[in-house]
Coordinates of C-alpha atoms in Angstrom, one line a residue:
M948 CA 0.0 0.2 0.1
N949 CA 1.0 3.0 -1.1
T950 CA 1.4 5.1 2.8
K951 CA 1.8 8.4 0.6
I952 CA -1.7 9.1 -0.6
D953 CA -3.2 11.8 0.7
L954 CA -6.7 11.4 2.3
S955 CA -7.1 14.7 3.5
T956 CA -10.5 16.2 2.8
T957 CA -12.2 19.8 4.3
Y958 CA -15.5 20.2 5.1
L959 CA -17.5 22.6 6.4
G960 CA -14.6 24.6 6.7
L961 CA -12.6 21.9 9.1
D962 CA -9.7 20.2 7.8
L963 CA -10.6 16.4 7.8
R964 CA -8.1 13.5 8.0
N965 CA -10.1 11.5 5.6
P966 CA -13.7 11.7 4.3
L967 CA -15.4 9.0 6.3
V968 CA -17.9 10.9 9.4
C969 CA -19.8 8.9 11.6
S970 CA -23.5 10.9 11.2
S971 CA -25.9 11.0 14.3
S972 CA -27.2 8.9 16.1
P973 CA -27.7 6.8 19.2
L974 CA -23.8 5.0 19.2
C975 CA -22.9 9.2 19.6
K976 CA -24.7 8.9 23.0
E977 CA -21.4 7.0 24.8
I978 CA -18.0 9.4 25.1
D979 CA -16.5 5.7 24.9
N980 CA -18.2 5.2 21.2
L981 CA -16.7 8.5 20.2
R982 CA -13.1 7.8 21.2
R983 CA -13.2 4.3 19.6
M984 CA -14.4 6.6 16.3
E985 CA -11.7 8.2 16.3
D986 CA -9.2 5.8 16.7
C987 CA -10.7 3.5 14.1
G988 CA -10.3 6.5 11.5
A989 CA -13.7 9.0 12.3
S990 CA -12.3 12.2 11.0
A991 CA -15.5 14.0 12.6
V992 CA -18.4 13.1 14.6
V993 CA -21.8 14.5 14.8
L994 CA -23.3 14.2 17.8
H995 CA -27.1 12.4 18.2
S996 CA -29.4 14.9 17.7
L997 CA -31.5 17.3 20.4
F998 CA -34.9 17.9 19.5
E999 CA -37.2 21.0 19.6
E1000 CA -38.6 19.2 21.4
Q1001 CA -37.6 18.5 24.8
I1002 CA -36.1 22.0 25.2
N1003 CA -39.4 22.9 25.0
I1004 CA -41.2 20.4 27.1
E1005 CA -38.2 21.0 29.4
S1006 CA -39.4 25.0 29.6
R1007 CA -42.4 24.5 30.2
L1008 CA -42.4 21.7 32.6
L1009 CA -40.0 24.9 34.6
D1010 CA -43.1 27.0 33.8
R1011 CA -45.3 25.1 35.7
Y1012 CA -43.0 23.6 38.3
L1013 CA -42.6 27.2 39.1
S1014 CA -46.0 28.8 39.4
E1015 CA -47.8 25.7 40.3
G1016 CA -45.7 23.8 42.5
E1017 CA -46.9 20.5 43.3
S1018 CA -49.1 20.2 40.4
Y1019 CA -45.5 19.6 38.5
G1020 CA -45.6 15.4 39.1
E1021 CA -49.2 15.2 37.3
A1022 CA -47.7 17.6 34.5
I1023 CA -44.9 15.9 33.8
T1024 CA -47.9 12.8 32.1
Y1025 CA -49.0 15.4 29.7
F1026 CA -45.9 15.3 27.4
P1027 CA -44.0 12.4 24.8
D1028 CA -40.9 11.3 27.1
L1029 CA -38.2 11.7 24.9
T1030 CA -35.4 10.6 28.2
Q1031 CA -34.7 7.3 26.5
Y1032 CA -33.4 8.6 23.3
N1033 CA -30.8 11.3 25.4
V1034 CA -30.2 13.8 28.1
G1035 CA -31.8 17.0 28.0
P1036 CA -31.1 20.1 26.9
E1037 CA -28.1 20.7 29.5
G1038 CA -27.4 17.1 29.7
Y1039 CA -26.5 17.5 26.3
L1040 CA -24.7 20.3 26.1
E1041 CA -22.3 18.9 29.0
H1042 CA -22.1 15.8 26.7
I1043 CA -20.6 18.3 23.9
R1044 CA -17.7 19.2 27.1
R1045 CA -17.2 16.0 27.5
A1046 CA -16.4 14.4 23.7
K1047 CA -14.4 18.2 22.9
A1048 CA -12.3 17.0 26.2
S1049 CA -12.1 13.6 24.8
L1050 CA -11.4 14.2 21.0
G1051 CA -8.7 15.0 18.8
I1052 CA -11.3 15.6 15.9
P1053 CA -14.2 17.7 14.8
V1054 CA -17.1 17.6 17.3
I1055 CA -21.0 18.1 15.6
A1056 CA -23.5 18.7 17.4
S1057 CA -26.7 18.6 15.8
L1058 CA -30.0 20.6 16.3
N1059 CA -33.2 18.8 15.1
G1060 CA -36.6 21.1 14.7
V1061 CA -39.2 22.7 12.4
S1062 CA -39.7 26.2 14.2
S1063 CA -37.8 29.4 14.8
G1064 CA -38.8 29.5 18.1
G1065 CA -37.3 30.0 21.4
W1066 CA -35.4 26.8 21.3
V1067 CA -32.7 28.1 18.0
R1068 CA -30.6 29.2 21.3
Y1069 CA -29.4 26.2 22.2
A1070 CA -27.4 27.0 18.7
Q1071 CA -25.3 29.3 20.3
L1072 CA -25.4 27.7 23.6
M1073 CA -23.6 24.8 21.8
Q1074 CA -21.3 26.9 20.1
Q1075 CA -20.4 27.8 23.9
A1076 CA -20.0 24.6 24.8
G1077 CA -17.2 23.6 22.1
A1078 CA -18.7 22.5 19.4
D1079 CA -16.8 23.1 15.8
A1080 CA -19.8 23.1 13.4
L1081 CA -23.7 22.8 13.9
E1082 CA -26.0 20.4 11.4
L1083 CA -29.3 21.9 11.9
N1084 CA -31.8 18.2 11.0
I1085 CA -34.9 19.9 9.9
Y1086 CA -37.0 16.6 10.0
Y1087 CA -40.8 17.8 8.6
L1088 CA -43.4 15.7 7.4
P1089 CA -46.5 18.5 5.9
V1090 CA -49.4 16.8 6.1
S1091 CA -52.1 19.5 6.3
P1092 CA -53.6 20.5 2.5
E1093 CA -53.6 23.8 3.0
L1094 CA -49.5 24.3 3.3
T1095 CA -47.8 25.1 -0.1
G1096 CA -44.3 23.8 -1.6
Q1097 CA -43.3 27.9 -1.4
E1098 CA -44.7 27.7 2.5
I1099 CA -42.4 25.1 3.2
E1100 CA -39.5 26.2 1.6
Q1101 CA -40.0 30.0 3.3
M1102 CA -40.2 28.1 6.5
Y1103 CA -36.9 25.9 5.8
E1104 CA -35.3 29.7 5.0
R1105 CA -36.1 31.3 8.3
L1106 CA -34.9 28.8 10.6
V1107 CA -31.8 28.4 8.6
H1108 CA -31.0 32.4 9.2
A1109 CA -32.7 32.1 12.5
V1110 CA -29.8 29.6 13.5
R1111 CA -27.3 31.0 11.4
S1112 CA -28.2 34.3 13.1
T1113 CA -27.3 32.8 16.9
V1114 CA -23.9 31.4 16.1
T1115 CA -19.8 32.0 13.8
I1116 CA -19.5 28.5 13.6
P1117 CA -20.3 26.8 10.8
V1118 CA -23.8 25.2 9.9
A1119 CA -24.7 22.4 7.9
V1120 CA -28.4 21.8 6.9
K1121 CA -29.8 18.0 6.6
V1122 CA -32.8 17.9 4.5
G1123 CA -35.0 15.6 3.0
P1124 CA -35.1 14.4 -1.4
S1125 CA -38.3 15.4 -1.4
F1126 CA -38.5 19.3 -2.6
S1127 CA -39.3 20.0 -6.1
A1128 CA -36.8 22.4 -7.3
I1129 CA -33.1 20.5 -5.3
P1130 CA -30.6 23.2 -7.0
N1131 CA -32.9 26.1 -6.2
M1132 CA -33.8 25.3 -2.6
A1133 CA -29.8 24.9 -2.4
K1134 CA -29.3 27.9 -3.6
K1135 CA -32.2 29.4 -1.2
L1136 CA -30.2 27.4 2.2
S1137 CA -27.2 28.6 1.0
L1138 CA -28.4 32.4 0.4
A1139 CA -30.3 31.9 3.7
G1140 CA -27.1 31.2 5.9
A1141 CA -26.2 27.2 5.2
D1142 CA -22.1 26.7 4.7
G1143 CA -23.0 22.7 3.9
L1144 CA -25.9 21.0 3.0
V1145 CA -26.5 16.9 4.2
L1146 CA -27.9 14.7 1.6
F1147 CA -30.7 13.5 2.0
N1148 CA -32.7 12.9 5.8
R1149 CA -34.0 9.3 6.2
F1150 CA -37.6 9.9 6.2
Y1151 CA -39.0 6.8 8.4
Q1152 CA -42.4 5.0 7.6
P1153 CA -44.8 3.7 9.8
D1154 CA -46.0 -0.1 9.8
L1155 CA -49.3 -0.5 10.2
D1156 CA -50.7 -3.4 13.2
I1157 CA -53.3 -5.4 11.9
E1158 CA -53.9 -7.3 15.0
S1159 CA -53.6 -4.4 17.2
L1160 CA -55.3 -2.0 14.7
D1161 CA -51.8 0.6 16.0
V1162 CA -49.3 2.3 13.7
K1163 CA -46.2 1.3 14.9
P1164 CA -42.6 3.1 14.7
T1165 CA -40.5 0.8 12.0
V1166 CA -36.5 2.0 12.0
N1167 CA -34.6 -0.3 8.5
L1168 CA -31.1 0.1 8.2
S1169 CA -30.1 2.0 5.1
D1170 CA -28.0 -0.3 2.3
S1171 CA -25.7 0.8 -0.8
S1172 CA -28.7 0.8 -2.9
E1173 CA -30.1 4.4 -1.2
L1174 CA -26.5 5.5 -2.4
L1175 CA -27.5 6.2 -6.0
L1176 CA -30.6 8.9 -5.3
R1177 CA -27.3 10.8 -3.0
L1178 CA -25.0 10.6 -5.6
H1179 CA -27.7 11.4 -8.3
W1180 CA -28.4 15.1 -6.3
V1181 CA -25.0 15.6 -5.1
G1182 CA -23.4 14.9 -8.3
L1183 CA -25.6 17.7 -10.8
L1184 CA -25.3 19.8 -6.9
H1185 CA -21.2 20.1 -7.1
G1186 CA -19.9 23.2 -8.3
K1187 CA -22.9 25.3 -8.7
V1188 CA -24.1 26.4 -5.2
P1189 CA -21.4 27.8 -3.1
V1190 CA -21.8 25.0 -0.4
D1191 CA -19.8 22.0 1.4
L1192 CA -21.7 18.9 0.4
A1193 CA -21.9 15.3 3.0
I1194 CA -23.8 12.1 1.7
T1195 CA -25.9 10.4 4.2
G1196 CA -27.5 7.1 4.2
G1197 CA -26.1 4.3 2.0
V1198 CA -22.4 4.3 2.4
H1199 CA -21.8 0.9 3.7
T1200 CA -18.5 -0.1 1.5
P1201 CA -15.0 1.5 0.6
E1202 CA -16.7 1.9 -3.7
D1203 CA -19.4 3.8 -1.4
V1204 CA -17.2 5.9 -0.3
I1205 CA -15.2 6.5 -3.1
K1206 CA -18.1 7.4 -5.2
S1207 CA -19.2 9.8 -3.0
V1208 CA -16.2 11.9 -3.1
M1209 CA -16.4 12.0 -7.2
A1210 CA -19.6 12.5 -7.1
G1211 CA -18.7 15.7 -5.3
A1212 CA -19.1 15.0 -1.4
S1213 CA -16.9 16.4 0.9
A1214 CA -17.4 13.8 3.6
A1215 CA -19.1 10.3 3.6
M1216 CA -21.4 10.0 6.5
M1217 CA -22.1 6.4 8.3
T1218 CA -24.7 4.9 10.5
S1219 CA -25.8 2.3 9.6
S1220 CA -23.1 0.4 8.4
L1221 CA -21.5 1.0 11.7
L1222 CA -24.8 0.0 13.9
R1223 CA -24.5 -3.5 11.5
H1224 CA -21.3 -4.5 11.6
G1225 CA -19.8 -2.5 14.6
I1226 CA -16.8 0.9 15.3
E1227 CA -14.5 -1.3 14.0
R1228 CA -15.8 -1.1 10.4
L1229 CA -14.3 2.3 10.2
K1230 CA -10.8 0.7 9.9
S1231 CA -12.3 -2.0 6.3
L1232 CA -13.7 1.3 5.3
R1233 CA -10.3 3.6 5.8
S1234 CA -7.7 1.1 4.1
G1235 CA -10.1 0.0 2.0
V1236 CA -10.1 3.2 0.2
L1237 CA -6.8 3.6 0.6
D1238 CA -6.1 0.2 -1.3
W1239 CA -8.5 1.3 -4.3
M1240 CA -6.5 4.6 -4.6
D1241 CA -3.2 2.8 -4.1
A1242 CA -4.2 0.3 -7.8
H1243 CA -5.5 3.0 -9.5
E1244 CA -2.7 5.3 -9.0
Y1245 CA -4.3 8.4 -6.9
E1246 CA -2.3 10.2 -4.6
S1247 CA -5.1 11.9 -3.4
V1248 CA -8.9 12.6 -2.1
R1249 CA -8.1 15.7 -3.5
Q1250 CA -7.5 14.8 -7.3
M1251 CA -10.7 12.6 -7.0
W1252 CA -12.8 14.8 -6.4
G1253 CA -16.1 16.2 -8.0
S1254 CA -14.7 14.0 -11.1
L1255 CA -17.5 12.1 -12.0
S1256 CA -20.1 15.3 -11.4
Q1257 CA -22.2 16.8 -14.0
Q1258 CA -20.4 19.6 -14.0
K1259 CA -17.0 17.9 -15.2
A1260 CA -18.8 15.9 -17.8
A1261 CA -19.0 16.7 -21.8
Q1262 CA -22.2 17.7 -22.6
P1263 CA -24.2 19.0 -18.5
A1264 CA -26.9 19.4 -20.0
A1265 CA -28.0 16.4 -21.6
F1266 CA -25.9 14.1 -19.1
E1267 CA -29.8 13.5 -17.4
R1268 CA -32.0 12.8 -20.5
A1269 CA -28.8 10.4 -22.0
N1270 CA -28.4 8.7 -18.6
Y1271 CA -32.3 8.6 -18.6
M1272 CA -32.4 6.9 -21.9
K1273 CA -29.6 4.5 -21.4
V1274 CA -31.5 3.6 -18.7
L1275 CA -34.3 2.3 -20.1
S1276 CA -33.1 0.9 -23.6
S1277 CA -30.3 -0.8 -21.6
Y1278 CA -32.8 -3.1 -19.6
A1279 CA -33.2 -6.6 -20.6
T1280 CA -36.5 -8.7 -20.0
H1281 CA -36.0 -12.4 -19.8

């Protein structure tokens, strides 16, 4: 193996030793896990999310306690129990501090919300706790037929602007793939203050239990097939919007990491692979990338970066239609 191969990259202005980033997940709740991620080759970690609902619940409970005293215990039952996912807001800030004290790689905090209320001030508190950057995870499913696509886009823009106005550290925005004009939305988020986009959020689909007549939550780990959608849009956006791009969802193999970089991603984020194979999986991913680069005579990640994006296509305007027709004409029936 060529030990001179340079795996370094830059994401959100942060110097990373390679493109492998551990995305937000319950694995990131434990400091020992974060240390193992760094030891196994992760170049940065995105902590598990602090939810808008957690912040608002704590604020409401405190107000109720101060105003009603003895009714505090009963009031707790009015709100969903989020403690099984992670600690409350103050505990989260302490987790950031402990992670920064324990790790030598960048620590990216994760704030999950949809409105531009008072909870946004926690972005600043995360910065004060030592976070190197912030990932704003906007997980919103519009269900009202009265709500227009334009209104949804404006909500995203307002939220990004509100968060951006409270911090000086880089802000990445994690979004889903359902916008009708993704390149335009990427431009709007950039103008609102986003330094990076993380593509794409996985919207988990509930199942129906026909025996109990209930809706039950389900979590299905990703596989490499989910990478295709991410490659498609990162390849189209690379060089067209002034933000860093990261892929999350479907990164499982060294080849997946290489494809992500060649499409134009600065970071290849992963969770499902680590949940399925363990944190040690990072070692084989890193060594696999090095082996492939050595075999194909690449000297650095920067040399590969964006090499298969639409920007590098000979005829960018025909890029999509040509691929579409090629797929349809090449499928053979049996």
